[in-house]
PDB file of C-alpha atoms in Angstrom:
ATOM      1  CA  UNK E   1      17.584  -2.384  16.106  1.00 54.00           C
ATOM      2  CA  UNK E   2      18.190   0.966  14.951  1.00 76.00           C
ATOM      3  CA  UNK E   3      19.346  -0.295  11.480  1.00 90.00           C
ATOM      4  CA  UNK E   4      17.266  -1.838   9.068  1.00 96.00           C
ATOM      5  CA  UNK E   5      18.920  -5.331   7.899  1.00 95.00           C
ATOM      6  CA  UNK E   6      17.761  -8.618   6.652  1.00 96.00           C
ATOM      7  CA  UNK E   7      17.506 -10.376  10.130  1.00 95.00           C
ATOM      8  CA  UNK E   8      15.324  -7.369  11.344  1.00 96.00           C
ATOM      9  CA  UNK E   9      13.082  -7.584   8.349  1.00 97.00           C
ATOM     10  CA  UNK E  10      12.261 -10.780   8.854  1.00 97.00           C
ATOM     11  CA  UNK E  11      11.599 -10.567  12.181  1.00 96.00           C
ATOM     12  CA  UNK E  12       9.065  -8.144  11.457  1.00 97.00           C
ATOM     13  CA  UNK E  13       7.775 -10.281   8.757  1.00 97.00           C
ATOM     14  CA  UNK E  14       7.333 -13.506  11.229  1.00 97.00           C
ATOM     15  CA  UNK E  15       5.670 -11.168  13.302  1.00 96.00           C
ATOM     16  CA  UNK E  16       2.992 -10.123  11.433  1.00 96.00           C
ATOM     17  CA  UNK E  17       2.382 -13.429   9.805  1.00 96.00           C
ATOM     18  CA  UNK E  18       1.437 -14.946  12.680  1.00 97.00           C
ATOM     19  CA  UNK E  19      -1.327 -13.333  13.131  1.00 96.00           C
ATOM     20  CA  UNK E  20      -3.004 -16.075  10.931  1.00 96.00           C
ATOM     21  CA  UNK E  21      -6.477 -14.019  10.525  1.00 96.00           C
ATOM     22  CA  UNK E  22      -4.693 -11.151   8.846  1.00 94.00           C
ATOM     23  CA  UNK E  23      -2.625 -13.675   6.635  1.00 95.00           C
ATOM     24  CA  UNK E  24      -6.070 -15.347   5.677  1.00 97.00           C
ATOM     25  CA  UNK E  25      -7.377 -11.741   4.965  1.00 97.00           C
ATOM     26  CA  UNK E  26      -4.104 -10.728   3.055  1.00 96.00           C
ATOM     27  CA  UNK E  27      -4.192 -14.346   0.780  1.00 97.00           C
ATOM     28  CA  UNK E  28      -8.552 -13.465   0.082  1.00 98.00           C
ATOM     29  CA  UNK E  29      -7.344 -10.787  -1.348  1.00 98.00           C
ATOM     30  CA  UNK E  30      -4.214 -11.350  -3.372  1.00 98.00           C
ATOM     31  CA  UNK E  31      -7.041 -14.011  -5.364  1.00 98.00           C
ATOM     32  CA  UNK E  32      -9.781 -12.110  -5.565  1.00 98.00           C
ATOM     33  CA  UNK E  33      -7.473  -9.760  -7.091  1.00 98.00           C
ATOM     34  CA  UNK E  34      -5.272 -11.722  -9.261  1.00 96.00           C
ATOM     35  CA  UNK E  35      -7.333 -15.006  -9.717  1.00 97.00           C
ATOM     36  CA  UNK E  36     -11.479 -14.445  -9.673  1.00 97.00           C
ATOM     37  CA  UNK E  37     -11.992 -10.955 -10.627  1.00 98.00           C
ATOM     38  CA  UNK E  38      -8.764  -9.391 -11.881  1.00 97.00           C
ATOM     39  CA  UNK E  39     -10.562  -7.367 -14.015  1.00 98.00           C
ATOM     40  CA  UNK E  40     -12.402  -3.861 -13.320  1.00 98.00           C
ATOM     41  CA  UNK E  41     -15.153  -3.676 -16.108  1.00 95.00           C
ATOM     42  CA  UNK E  42     -17.869  -5.390 -13.919  1.00 97.00           C
ATOM     43  CA  UNK E  43     -19.459  -3.359 -11.097  1.00 98.00           C
ATOM     44  CA  UNK E  44     -20.371  -6.262  -9.337  1.00 98.00           C
ATOM     45  CA  UNK E  45     -16.305  -6.919  -9.475  1.00 98.00           C
ATOM     46  CA  UNK E  46     -14.697  -3.936  -8.309  1.00 98.00           C
ATOM     47  CA  UNK E  47     -17.274  -3.590  -5.885  1.00 98.00           C
ATOM     48  CA  UNK E  48     -17.065  -6.584  -3.810  1.00 98.00           C
ATOM     49  CA  UNK E  49     -13.304  -6.170  -4.240  1.00 98.00           C
ATOM     50  CA  UNK E  50     -13.508  -2.739  -3.031  1.00 98.00           C
ATOM     51  CA  UNK E  51     -15.844  -3.897   0.218  1.00 98.00           C
ATOM     52  CA  UNK E  52     -12.937  -6.551   1.259  1.00 98.00           C
ATOM     53  CA  UNK E  53      -9.888  -4.026   1.018  1.00 98.00           C
ATOM     54  CA  UNK E  54     -12.221  -1.587   3.595  1.00 97.00           C
ATOM     55  CA  UNK E  55     -13.096  -3.814   5.147  1.00 97.00           C
ATOM     56  CA  UNK E  56      -9.891  -6.187   6.086  1.00 97.00           C
ATOM     57  CA  UNK E  57      -7.467  -3.090   5.937  1.00 95.00           C
ATOM     58  CA  UNK E  58     -10.433  -0.636   8.094  1.00 93.00           C
ATOM     59  CA  UNK E  59      -9.759   2.227   5.558  1.00 92.00           C
ATOM     60  CA  UNK E  60     -13.470   3.244   6.732  1.00 90.00           C
ATOM     61  CA  UNK E  61     -14.950   4.349   3.535  1.00 94.00           C
ATOM     62  CA  UNK E  62     -18.580   4.702   4.042  1.00 91.00           C
ATOM     63  CA  UNK E  63     -19.778   4.870   0.672  1.00 96.00           C
ATOM     64  CA  UNK E  64     -17.705   1.710  -0.993  1.00 98.00           C
ATOM     65  CA  UNK E  65     -20.375   1.924  -3.813  1.00 98.00           C
ATOM     66  CA  UNK E  66     -19.108   5.031  -5.233  1.00 98.00           C
ATOM     67  CA  UNK E  67     -15.567   4.331  -5.114  1.00 98.00           C
ATOM     68  CA  UNK E  68     -16.641   1.213  -7.275  1.00 98.00           C
ATOM     69  CA  UNK E  69     -18.155   3.310  -9.644  1.00 98.00           C
ATOM     70  CA  UNK E  70     -15.605   5.501  -9.737  1.00 98.00           C
ATOM     71  CA  UNK E  71     -13.085   2.539 -10.070  1.00 98.00           C
ATOM     72  CA  UNK E  72     -14.594   1.248 -13.642  1.00 98.00           C
ATOM     73  CA  UNK E  73     -15.044   4.316 -15.119  1.00 98.00           C
ATOM     74  CA  UNK E  74     -11.150   5.136 -14.872  1.00 98.00           C
ATOM     75  CA  UNK E  75      -9.935   4.869 -18.576  1.00 97.00           C
ATOM     76  CA  UNK E  76      -8.139   1.997 -19.810  1.00 98.00           C
ATOM     77  CA  UNK E  77      -7.366   0.265 -16.077  1.00 98.00           C
ATOM     78  CA  UNK E  78      -6.571  -2.952 -17.125  1.00 98.00           C
ATOM     79  CA  UNK E  79      -4.330  -2.537 -19.336  1.00 98.00           C
ATOM     80  CA  UNK E  80      -2.483  -0.300 -17.402  1.00 98.00           C
ATOM     81  CA  UNK E  81      -2.238  -2.214 -14.215  1.00 98.00           C
ATOM     82  CA  UNK E  82      -0.854  -4.307 -16.446  1.00 97.00           C
ATOM     83  CA  UNK E  83       1.502  -1.982 -17.349  1.00 97.00           C
ATOM     84  CA  UNK E  84       2.293  -0.595 -13.588  1.00 97.00           C
ATOM     85  CA  UNK E  85       1.159   3.205 -14.618  1.00 98.00           C
ATOM     86  CA  UNK E  86       1.625   4.599 -11.907  1.00 98.00           C
ATOM     87  CA  UNK E  87      -0.467   7.542 -12.586  1.00 97.00           C
ATOM     88  CA  UNK E  88      -3.446   4.884 -11.622  1.00 98.00           C
ATOM     89  CA  UNK E  89      -3.039   5.853  -8.086  1.00 98.00           C
ATOM     90  CA  UNK E  90      -4.355   9.809  -8.065  1.00 97.00           C
ATOM     91  CA  UNK E  91      -6.907   8.558 -10.730  1.00 97.00           C
ATOM     92  CA  UNK E  92      -8.170   5.864  -8.109  1.00 98.00           C
ATOM     93  CA  UNK E  93      -7.722   8.069  -5.078  1.00 98.00           C
ATOM     94  CA  UNK E  94      -9.256  11.065  -6.195  1.00 97.00           C
ATOM     95  CA  UNK E  95     -13.143  10.282  -5.818  1.00 98.00           C
ATOM     96  CA  UNK E  96     -16.024  12.392  -5.599  1.00 96.00           C
ATOM     97  CA  UNK E  97     -18.651  12.100  -3.211  1.00 95.00           C
ATOM     98  CA  UNK E  98     -21.587  14.365  -4.097  1.00 91.00           C
ATOM     99  CA  UNK E  99     -20.570  17.764  -3.515  1.00 90.00           C
ATOM    100  CA  UNK E 100     -16.740  16.890  -2.124  1.00 94.00           C
ATOM    101  CA  UNK E 101     -13.865  15.438  -3.971  1.00 94.00           C
ATOM    102  CA  UNK E 102     -11.851  12.926  -1.311  1.00 96.00           C
ATOM    103  CA  UNK E 103      -7.868  11.824  -1.768  1.00 97.00           C
ATOM    104  CA  UNK E 104      -8.313   7.871  -0.743  1.00 98.00           C
ATOM    105  CA  UNK E 105      -4.434   7.742  -1.587  1.00 98.00           C
ATOM    106  CA  UNK E 106      -3.854   4.356   1.065  1.00 97.00           C
ATOM    107  CA  UNK E 107      -6.698   2.487   0.086  1.00 98.00           C
ATOM    108  CA  UNK E 108      -5.569   3.199  -3.729  1.00 98.00           C
ATOM    109  CA  UNK E 109      -2.029   2.082  -3.354  1.00 98.00           C
ATOM    110  CA  UNK E 110      -3.563  -0.992  -1.629  1.00 98.00           C
ATOM    111  CA  UNK E 111      -6.164  -1.599  -4.660  1.00 98.00           C
ATOM    112  CA  UNK E 112      -3.494  -0.825  -7.570  1.00 98.00           C
ATOM    113  CA  UNK E 113      -0.922  -3.518  -5.261  1.00 98.00           C
ATOM    114  CA  UNK E 114      -3.238  -6.240  -4.981  1.00 98.00           C
ATOM    115  CA  UNK E 115      -3.262  -6.430  -8.610  1.00 98.00           C
ATOM    116  CA  UNK E 116       0.340  -5.715  -9.220  1.00 97.00           C
ATOM    117  CA  UNK E 117       1.960  -6.450  -5.532  1.00 97.00           C
ATOM    118  CA  UNK E 118       5.363  -6.594  -7.415  1.00 96.00           C
ATOM    119  CA  UNK E 119       4.805  -3.343  -8.579  1.00 97.00           C
ATOM    120  CA  UNK E 120       2.977  -1.581  -6.110  1.00 98.00           C
ATOM    121  CA  UNK E 121       3.916  -0.743  -2.975  1.00 98.00           C
ATOM    122  CA  UNK E 122       1.234   0.249  -0.527  1.00 98.00           C
ATOM    123  CA  UNK E 123       1.298   3.226   1.106  1.00 98.00           C
ATOM    124  CA  UNK E 124      -0.338   3.716   4.643  1.00 96.00           C
ATOM    125  CA  UNK E 125       0.368   5.818   8.127  1.00 96.00           C
ATOM    126  CA  UNK E 126       2.567   3.389   9.518  1.00 97.00           C
ATOM    127  CA  UNK E 127       5.098   3.010   6.664  1.00 98.00           C
ATOM    128  CA  UNK E 128       4.946   6.216   6.216  1.00 98.00           C
ATOM    129  CA  UNK E 129       6.182   6.556  10.454  1.00 97.00           C
ATOM    130  CA  UNK E 130       8.122   3.797   9.797  1.00 97.00           C
ATOM    131  CA  UNK E 131      10.108   5.533   6.450  1.00 98.00           C
ATOM    132  CA  UNK E 132      10.155   9.127   8.431  1.00 97.00           C
ATOM    133  CA  UNK E 133      11.985   7.159  11.343  1.00 96.00           C
ATOM    134  CA  UNK E 134      14.546   6.078   9.070  1.00 97.00           C
ATOM    135  CA  UNK E 135      15.139   9.071   6.649  1.00 96.00           C
ATOM    136  CA  UNK E 136      15.871  11.064   9.418  1.00 95.00           C
ATOM    137  CA  UNK E 137      18.460   8.017  10.779  1.00 95.00           C
ATOM    138  CA  UNK E 138      20.464   8.367   7.316  1.00 95.00           C
ATOM    139  CA  UNK E 139      19.374   5.073   5.983  1.00 96.00           C
ATOM    140  CA  UNK E 140      17.763   6.536   3.040  1.00 96.00           C
ATOM    141  CA  UNK E 141      20.137   8.001   0.615  1.00 93.00           C
ATOM    142  CA  UNK E 142      17.263  10.056  -0.628  1.00 92.00           C
ATOM    143  CA  UNK E 143      16.562  13.842   0.650  1.00 93.00           C
ATOM    144  CA  UNK E 144      12.938  14.022   1.026  1.00 97.00           C
ATOM    145  CA  UNK E 145       9.940  16.136   2.244  1.00 96.00           C
ATOM    146  CA  UNK E 146       7.514  14.153   4.592  1.00 96.00           C
ATOM    147  CA  UNK E 147       4.534  15.597   2.805  1.00 97.00           C
ATOM    148  CA  UNK E 148       6.686  13.960  -0.807  1.00 97.00           C
ATOM    149  CA  UNK E 149       5.733  10.509   0.468  1.00 98.00           C
ATOM    150  CA  UNK E 150       2.175  11.692  -0.673  1.00 97.00           C
ATOM    151  CA  UNK E 151       3.281  11.850  -4.083  1.00 97.00           C
ATOM    152  CA  UNK E 152       2.992   8.044  -5.232  1.00 98.00           C
ATOM    153  CA  UNK E 153       5.665   8.300  -7.988  1.00 98.00           C
ATOM    154  CA  UNK E 154       8.123   9.994  -5.150  1.00 98.00           C
ATOM    155  CA  UNK E 155       6.922   7.329  -2.690  1.00 98.00           C
ATOM    156  CA  UNK E 156       8.058   4.621  -4.503  1.00 98.00           C
ATOM    157  CA  UNK E 157      11.480   5.658  -5.034  1.00 98.00           C
ATOM    158  CA  UNK E 158      11.851   6.498  -1.717  1.00 98.00           C
ATOM    159  CA  UNK E 159      10.950   2.168  -1.526  1.00 98.00           C
ATOM    160  CA  UNK E 160      12.888   1.399  -3.839  1.00 97.00           C
ATOM    161  CA  UNK E 161      15.824   3.517  -2.170  1.00 97.00           C
ATOM    162  CA  UNK E 162      15.613   2.354   1.246  1.00 98.00           C
ATOM    163  CA  UNK E 163      15.437  -1.179   0.316  1.00 97.00           C
ATOM    164  CA  UNK E 164      18.783  -0.875  -2.177  1.00 97.00           C
ATOM    165  CA  UNK E 165      20.299   1.339   0.183  1.00 96.00           C
ATOM    166  CA  UNK E 166      19.728  -1.226   3.203  1.00 97.00           C
ATOM    167  CA  UNK E 167      20.320  -4.204   1.075  1.00 96.00           C
ATOM    168  CA  UNK E 168      16.624  -5.417   1.220  1.00 97.00           C
ATOM    169  CA  UNK E 169      16.272  -6.081  -2.516  1.00 94.00           C
ATOM    170  CA  UNK E 170      15.716  -9.790  -1.968  1.00 94.00           C
ATOM    171  CA  UNK E 171      12.063  -8.658  -0.235  1.00 97.00           C
ATOM    172  CA  UNK E 172       9.467  -8.230  -2.308  1.00 97.00           C
ATOM    173  CA  UNK E 173       6.755  -5.043  -1.634  1.00 97.00           C
ATOM    174  CA  UNK E 174       4.223  -7.258   0.089  1.00 97.00           C
ATOM    175  CA  UNK E 175       7.690  -8.439   2.863  1.00 97.00           C
ATOM    176  CA  UNK E 176       8.342  -5.013   2.551  1.00 97.00           C
ATOM    177  CA  UNK E 177       4.806  -3.637   3.433  1.00 97.00           C
ATOM    178  CA  UNK E 178       5.195  -6.070   6.323  1.00 97.00           C
ATOM    179  CA  UNK E 179       8.187  -4.963   7.832  1.00 98.00           C
ATOM    180  CA  UNK E 180       7.922  -1.584   7.537  1.00 98.00           C
ATOM    181  CA  UNK E 181       3.790  -1.435   8.945  1.00 97.00           C
ATOM    182  CA  UNK E 182       4.640  -3.301  11.874  1.00 97.00           C
ATOM    183  CA  UNK E 183       8.156  -1.263  12.502  1.00 97.00           C
ATOM    184  CA  UNK E 184       6.002   1.531  12.316  1.00 97.00           C
ATOM    185  CA  UNK E 185       3.493   0.168  14.239  1.00 96.00           C
ATOM    186  CA  UNK E 186       5.123  -0.765  17.210  1.00 95.00           C
ATOM    187  CA  UNK E 187       6.704   2.996  16.511  1.00 94.00           C
ATOM    188  CA  UNK E 188       3.282   4.752  16.836  1.00 86.00           C
ATOM    189  CA  UNK E 189       2.494   2.858  19.975  1.00 86.00           C
ATOM    190  CA  UNK E 190       6.176   3.622  21.362  1.00 83.00           C
ATOM    191  CA  UNK E 191       5.423   7.333  21.060  1.00 77.00           C
ATOM    192  CA  UNK E 192       1.387   7.638  22.587  1.00 66.00           C
TER     193      UNK E 192
END
């Protein structure tokens, strides 16, 4: 069970896909972001994407309207999403709420992912746990500190290194996310 393999990955993906509600929600998000509201100029379009993403992924953002307002102000967001500009993550993540700026890093990775699933892997706490676990066991060639995953460019390098090093290259980011998310979630349960 320790060594990451394609067989293991597919077993975890299968477990995630068995949850019909989650599968339906992801399908809705891919259609919403990719087909129905692919652009980020209209507050209403961005607000509906943010609201559903927040609800489906339980990101616990209380003031989603402010987040949507923030996103439509990001310079050239649509062009930059199309070009897979990794610097977008930080720009989307840093949101000012009245007199405090919060970093909505996981939310930003999800927002970009659903626009461009082949270019933006998703970061969340379960993926973090899984990657750190595999790193400590030598299944990621790249040396990094745990906090390095909070830098999106480095996080993407870690994901790509993990995928290549373990011969999982035929998995797309969405599949890799399911695998790492479920693996990390199971590790969290086991350790608590």
